[in-house]
Amino acid sequence: MKALVYNGANVVALEERPTPKLASETDAIIKVTKTTICGTDLHIRKGDVPSCQSGRVLGHEGVGIVHEAGAAVKSFKKGDHVLISCISSCAT
């Protein structure tokens, strides 16, 4: 999959990344159909967030379709359209 990756202040690149895999039975994998870069991402890009290390995937607001869901996921199923919370992500 393609990802916009922060590689240091004012250095971003579109990189190929591995397809995510479920890490636990409470996880879901979302095929992102639309995403955006927000103000937080712009601050990171400029190097204003020292805690953000090189290699961080940018873009944490989006919508998509559930591609796979762990056995403990009860609220969603494969094929559901979802809004991705801007504060809960594993960054892959």
Coordinates of C-alpha atoms in Angstrom, one line a residue, residues 36-74:
T36 CA -6.8 14.3 4.4
I37 CA -3.8 16.0 5.9
C38 CA -4.8 18.2 8.8
G39 CA -3.1 21.0 10.8
T40 CA -1.3 18.4 13.1
D41 CA 0.3 16.8 10.0
L42 CA 1.4 20.2 8.8
H43 CA 3.1 20.9 12.1
I44 CA 4.8 17.5 12.0
R45 CA 6.0 18.1 8.4
K46 CA 7.6 21.4 9.4
G47 CA 9.4 19.7 12.3
D48 CA 7.4 21.4 15.0
V49 CA 6.6 18.1 16.8
P50 CA 9.9 16.8 18.2
S51 CA 8.3 13.6 19.6
C52 CA 7.4 12.6 16.0
Q53 CA 10.1 10.4 14.6
S54 CA 11.2 9.8 11.0
G55 CA 9.1 7.1 9.4
R56 CA 5.7 8.2 10.8
V57 CA 2.8 7.7 8.4
L58 CA 0.9 11.0 8.0
G59 CA -2.9 11.4 7.6
H60 CA -5.1 10.4 10.5
E61 CA -8.5 11.5 9.4
G62 CA -10.4 9.4 6.9
V63 CA -13.2 7.2 5.8
G64 CA -13.1 3.7 4.4
I65 CA -14.5 0.2 4.2
V66 CA -13.9 -2.6 6.7
H67 CA -11.6 -5.0 4.9
E68 CA -11.1 -7.4 7.9
A69 CA -12.3 -7.5 11.5
G70 CA -11.0 -9.5 14.4
A71 CA -13.2 -12.1 16.2
A72 CA -13.9 -9.8 19.1
V73 CA -15.2 -6.9 16.9
K74 CA -18.9 -6.8 17.2

